[in-house]
Amino acid sequence: MTAATLPPGPSSTVLRQSLAWGFRPRPFLDNCLREFGDMFTVRLGQVGPVVMLAHPDQIKQVFTGDPEVFHAGEANVILRPSLGRHSVLLLDDAQHLSQRKLLLPPFHGERMTRYGELMRDIAERDIAGWPRGVPFRLHSHTQDVTMSIIVRAVFGVTEQARMERMRAALKEFIEWGTSPRQIAYLSLMDIDQIERNVFFKRARRKVDAAVYGEIRHARERQDLDEREDILSLLLQARHEDGSPMSDEELRDELMTLLLAGHETTATSLAWAIERLVRHPGAMERLVAEAQEGGTEYAEAVCKETLRMRPVLPIVARLLKREVEIGGRLLPEGVLVAPNIYLVQHREDVYPQARRFRPERFLEGQGGTYSWIPFGGGIRRCIGASFALYEMRIVLQAIARSVQLRPAQPRSEPVGRRSITLTPRFGARVVAA
Ligand code: HEM
């Protein structure tokens, strides 16, 4: 067999490619696809060469491949300083499976529906406070809503003041880690240096104190088996050897759920509104359905938003040995990345891919390896049903309560907030 090689890619310097990936990811990826086809290599500062995959068959090979060969945990190492080394996102092989098994039960479909009322209440209360007749950033509101929802789902009903402190600590930590100044500063360090960095440790301390405080409180409760919150369920969960989760493990998994579950959903909701206010036909249909009590079109809106404006443009796996993908032997030690953005814009799967048309999902477009906003295989997002359900409930609450128009007619460009792609101006709208 021929030797393992990297597919071709742009010849510009690592710095230029990193800047293009950081600041203009979509045009950068579109150009690469045009020039090099469905599989190409980009070179990025902190992580080295990344082989991007834009064809559903290649993506299928990754998602159905041997998890011992395709390591996601190692590929996600950049998240370790925030989430901690026990986080399910950072583990591989047996450890990953065991931790994932402990986390899955709270996210089972039927359990989701019990959160519905809570989601609706939180959304309606927030919407009632929106300004009327003047432009505002809707993204800030979806962030507040999804933060309140995830904090309540994770910790259940506890003392108001403690939850307030938790929300404030989380918000501060996220703001700290996503400010462009901090990102530039952190990008000069490797992971170990970030973990040891005194400013980073200070930023984490407050949120850690709040999370450990909740774990301590929960351990003292007598009614754990009657409670429905995720922390109570995790406290009762057992590893295969019968041992309970340690405080450190609980901290890392709770942080994972709080951070993974909040920002992604808030941004997807902001994008959904950013699209809808510029497509009055779709908005009208959404409103009419919400008033009649249906759900089908709202679900299609969520899917179409996640297709056109995926919050995470890629998922990544580190190759633990040479692997053949799409007829090419790829070397051990490189990252392969199913490209969510590119595969979800394929004209052969989604005709007129750049048009926002939720109806395509009522017509059955898309498939397991071409609609992948939640990744796939054994690493598929644990919170996918929760997120879709939450998006639908919040969108319908908005549709029933207010009339929205865009603050300016032009579509908002795609901006970046840490690893996520967000509406650059925060989805600015005017409510009537
Ligand atoms: C629209 C919202 C969301 C999006 C777009 C999203 C997207 C993703 C993606 C792309 C991955 C990586 C999958 C892979 O590597 O193949 C992931 C993993 C994960 N997500 Fe989400 N997510 C969302 C909401 C949530 C929510 C609400 C939660 C929980 C409350 C959550 C918890 C997780 C966890 C625990 C993992 C790690 C799974 C593993 O490694 O086994 N996510 N998510």
mmCIF file of N, CA and C in Angstrom, residues 183-236:
data_model
loop_
_atom_site.group_PDB
_atom_site.id
_atom_site.type_symbol
_atom_site.label_atom_id
_atom_site.label_comp_id
_atom_site.label_asym_id
_atom_site.label_seq_id
_atom_site.Cartn_x
_atom_site.Cartn_y
_atom_site.Cartn_z
ATOM 1 N N ILE A 183 -8.476 35.445 24.903
ATOM 2 C CA ILE A 183 -8.214 34.380 23.930
ATOM 3 C C ILE A 183 -6.824 34.566 23.319
ATOM 4 N N ALA A 184 -6.517 35.817 22.979
ATOM 5 C CA ALA A 184 -5.195 36.082 22.401
ATOM 6 C C ALA A 184 -4.103 35.698 23.405
ATOM 7 N N TYR A 185 -4.322 36.044 24.673
ATOM 8 C CA TYR A 185 -3.349 35.762 25.731
ATOM 9 C C TYR A 185 -3.211 34.242 25.929
ATOM 10 N N LEU A 186 -4.358 33.554 26.018
ATOM 11 C CA LEU A 186 -4.321 32.110 26.275
ATOM 12 C C LEU A 186 -3.732 31.342 25.091
ATOM 13 N N SER A 187 -3.919 31.905 23.873
ATOM 14 C CA SER A 187 -3.441 31.168 22.703
ATOM 15 C C SER A 187 -1.908 31.128 22.644
ATOM 16 N N LEU A 188 -1.256 31.928 23.497
ATOM 17 C CA LEU A 188 0.218 31.885 23.525
ATOM 18 C C LEU A 188 0.725 30.749 24.409
ATOM 19 N N MET A 189 -0.194 30.105 25.145
ATOM 20 C CA MET A 189 0.248 29.079 26.108
ATOM 21 C C MET A 189 -0.195 27.692 25.661
ATOM 22 N N ASP A 190 0.518 26.660 26.190
ATOM 23 C CA ASP A 190 -0.003 25.315 25.967
ATOM 24 C C ASP A 190 -0.968 24.986 27.115
ATOM 25 N N ILE A 191 -1.592 23.817 27.023
ATOM 26 C CA ILE A 191 -2.673 23.488 27.964
ATOM 27 C C ILE A 191 -2.173 23.475 29.410
ATOM 28 N N ASP A 192 -0.994 22.865 29.641
ATOM 29 C CA ASP A 192 -0.473 22.798 31.014
ATOM 30 C C ASP A 192 -0.224 24.195 31.567
ATOM 31 N N GLN A 193 0.301 25.063 30.717
ATOM 32 C CA GLN A 193 0.566 26.438 31.166
ATOM 33 C C GLN A 193 -0.730 27.164 31.520
ATOM 34 N N ILE A 194 -1.773 26.946 30.715
ATOM 35 C CA ILE A 194 -3.060 27.595 31.021
ATOM 36 C C ILE A 194 -3.553 27.119 32.389
ATOM 37 N N GLU A 195 -3.448 25.792 32.613
ATOM 38 C CA GLU A 195 -3.950 25.251 33.886
ATOM 39 C C GLU A 195 -3.201 25.811 35.088
ATOM 40 N N ARG A 196 -1.924 26.120 34.881
ATOM 41 C CA ARG A 196 -1.126 26.642 36.005
ATOM 42 C C ARG A 196 -1.223 28.165 36.116
ATOM 43 N N ASN A 197 -1.764 28.796 35.076
ATOM 44 C CA ASN A 197 -1.763 30.260 35.028
ATOM 45 C C ASN A 197 -2.576 30.872 36.167
ATOM 46 N N VAL A 198 -1.979 31.833 36.848
ATOM 47 C CA VAL A 198 -2.608 32.387 38.041
ATOM 48 C C VAL A 198 -3.921 33.114 37.718
ATOM 49 N N PHE A 199 -3.986 33.796 36.568
ATOM 50 C CA PHE A 199 -5.226 34.506 36.211
ATOM 51 C C PHE A 199 -6.336 33.514 35.869
ATOM 52 N N PHE A 200 -5.920 32.447 35.174
ATOM 53 C CA PHE A 200 -6.918 31.438 34.837
ATOM 54 C C PHE A 200 -7.472 30.786 36.109
ATOM 55 N N LYS A 201 -6.548 30.467 37.033
ATOM 56 C CA LYS A 201 -6.984 29.801 38.265
ATOM 57 C C LYS A 201 -7.927 30.705 39.064
ATOM 58 N N ARG A 202 -7.610 31.995 39.054
ATOM 59 C CA ARG A 202 -8.463 32.932 39.786
ATOM 60 C C ARG A 202 -9.867 32.966 39.151
ATOM 61 N N ALA A 203 -9.899 32.959 37.799
ATOM 62 C CA ALA A 203 -11.197 33.011 37.113
ATOM 63 C C ALA A 203 -12.033 31.767 37.431
ATOM 64 N N ARG A 204 -11.347 30.628 37.585
ATOM 65 C CA ARG A 204 -12.079 29.368 37.802
ATOM 66 C C ARG A 204 -12.537 29.199 39.246
ATOM 67 N N ARG A 205 -11.826 29.852 40.169
ATOM 68 C CA ARG A 205 -12.045 29.580 41.598
ATOM 69 C C ARG A 205 -13.488 29.823 42.029
ATOM 70 N N LYS A 206 -14.057 30.962 41.560
ATOM 71 C CA LYS A 206 -15.386 31.335 42.019
ATOM 72 C C LYS A 206 -16.441 30.315 41.553
ATOM 73 N N VAL A 207 -16.316 29.914 40.297
ATOM 74 C CA VAL A 207 -17.311 28.986 39.761
ATOM 75 C C VAL A 207 -17.126 27.602 40.404
ATOM 76 N N ASP A 208 -15.889 27.217 40.642
ATOM 77 C CA ASP A 208 -15.630 25.948 41.337
ATOM 78 C C ASP A 208 -16.254 25.952 42.726
ATOM 79 N N ALA A 209 -16.082 27.070 43.425
ATOM 80 C CA ALA A 209 -16.614 27.151 44.795
ATOM 81 C C ALA A 209 -18.136 26.968 44.762
ATOM 82 N N ALA A 210 -18.793 27.600 43.776
ATOM 83 C CA ALA A 210 -20.257 27.480 43.690
ATOM 84 C C ALA A 210 -20.667 26.034 43.390
ATOM 85 N N VAL A 211 -19.957 25.384 42.456
ATOM 86 C CA VAL A 211 -20.335 24.013 42.073
ATOM 87 C C VAL A 211 -20.060 23.042 43.229
ATOM 88 N N TYR A 212 -18.875 23.145 43.850
ATOM 89 C CA TYR A 212 -18.578 22.252 44.978
ATOM 90 C C TYR A 212 -19.560 22.492 46.126
ATOM 91 N N GLY A 213 -19.966 23.749 46.309
ATOM 92 C CA GLY A 213 -20.951 24.072 47.353
ATOM 93 C C GLY A 213 -22.263 23.320 47.112
ATOM 94 N N GLU A 214 -22.716 23.299 45.849
ATOM 95 C CA GLU A 214 -23.962 22.583 45.516
ATOM 96 C C GLU A 214 -23.809 21.088 45.733
ATOM 97 N N ILE A 215 -22.629 20.561 45.380
ATOM 98 C CA ILE A 215 -22.411 19.108 45.553
ATOM 99 C C ILE A 215 -22.510 18.775 47.049
ATOM 100 N N ARG A 216 -21.877 19.617 47.880
ATOM 101 C CA ARG A 216 -21.907 19.388 49.333
ATOM 102 C C ARG A 216 -23.344 19.412 49.860
ATOM 103 N N HIS A 217 -24.078 20.420 49.450
ATOM 104 C CA HIS A 217 -25.476 20.538 49.882
ATOM 105 C C HIS A 217 -26.277 19.304 49.482
ATOM 106 N N ALA A 218 -26.082 18.912 48.201
ATOM 107 C CA ALA A 218 -26.876 17.800 47.675
ATOM 108 C C ALA A 218 -26.550 16.508 48.418
ATOM 109 N N ARG A 219 -25.287 16.323 48.795
ATOM 110 C CA ARG A 219 -24.900 15.089 49.497
ATOM 111 C C ARG A 219 -25.604 14.973 50.853
ATOM 112 N N GLU A 220 -25.986 16.123 51.412
ATOM 113 C CA GLU A 220 -26.630 16.088 52.740
ATOM 114 C C GLU A 220 -28.142 15.831 52.645
ATOM 115 N N ARG A 221 -28.680 15.845 51.409
ATOM 116 C CA ARG A 221 -30.135 15.716 51.291
ATOM 117 C C ARG A 221 -30.597 14.300 51.592
ATOM 118 N N GLN A 222 -31.785 14.215 52.195
ATOM 119 C CA GLN A 222 -32.359 12.897 52.515
ATOM 120 C C GLN A 222 -33.296 12.418 51.388
ATOM 121 N N ASP A 223 -33.713 13.349 50.518
ATOM 122 C CA ASP A 223 -34.765 12.995 49.551
ATOM 123 C C ASP A 223 -34.229 12.826 48.121
ATOM 124 N N LEU A 224 -32.956 12.406 48.017
ATOM 125 C CA LEU A 224 -32.338 12.314 46.686
ATOM 126 C C LEU A 224 -33.169 11.485 45.715
ATOM 127 N N ASP A 225 -33.701 10.359 46.188
ATOM 128 C CA ASP A 225 -34.405 9.461 45.258
ATOM 129 C C ASP A 225 -35.749 10.027 44.794
ATOM 130 N N GLU A 226 -36.203 11.118 45.405
ATOM 131 C CA GLU A 226 -37.466 11.723 44.935
ATOM 132 C C GLU A 226 -37.197 12.893 44.002
ATOM 133 N N ARG A 227 -35.935 13.301 43.910
ATOM 134 C CA ARG A 227 -35.627 14.490 43.118
ATOM 135 C C ARG A 227 -35.340 14.135 41.665
ATOM 136 N N GLU A 228 -35.559 15.107 40.765
ATOM 137 C CA GLU A 228 -35.418 14.830 39.334
ATOM 138 C C GLU A 228 -34.244 15.552 38.705
ATOM 139 N N ASP A 229 -33.540 16.387 39.497
ATOM 140 C CA ASP A 229 -32.455 17.149 38.897
ATOM 141 C C ASP A 229 -31.268 16.241 38.575
ATOM 142 N N ILE A 230 -30.434 16.705 37.657
ATOM 143 C CA ILE A 230 -29.347 15.875 37.149
ATOM 144 C C ILE A 230 -28.330 15.566 38.248
ATOM 145 N N LEU A 231 -28.036 16.538 39.095
ATOM 146 C CA LEU A 231 -27.069 16.283 40.172
ATOM 147 C C LEU A 231 -27.560 15.163 41.088
ATOM 148 N N SER A 232 -28.838 15.174 41.443
ATOM 149 C CA SER A 232 -29.364 14.111 42.310
ATOM 150 C C SER A 232 -29.237 12.743 41.630
ATOM 151 N N LEU A 233 -29.505 12.706 40.328
ATOM 152 C CA LEU A 233 -29.382 11.431 39.608
ATOM 153 C C LEU A 233 -27.927 10.967 39.574
ATOM 154 N N LEU A 234 -27.014 11.915 39.367
ATOM 155 C CA LEU A 234 -25.600 11.530 39.299
ATOM 156 C C LEU A 234 -25.081 11.072 40.668
ATOM 157 N N LEU A 235 -25.618 11.662 41.721
ATOM 158 C CA LEU A 235 -25.168 11.247 43.061
ATOM 159 C C LEU A 235 -25.572 9.798 43.352
ATOM 160 N N GLN A 236 -26.656 9.373 42.718
ATOM 161 C CA GLN A 236 -27.095 7.991 42.955
ATOM 162 C C GLN A 236 -26.507 7.013 41.941
#
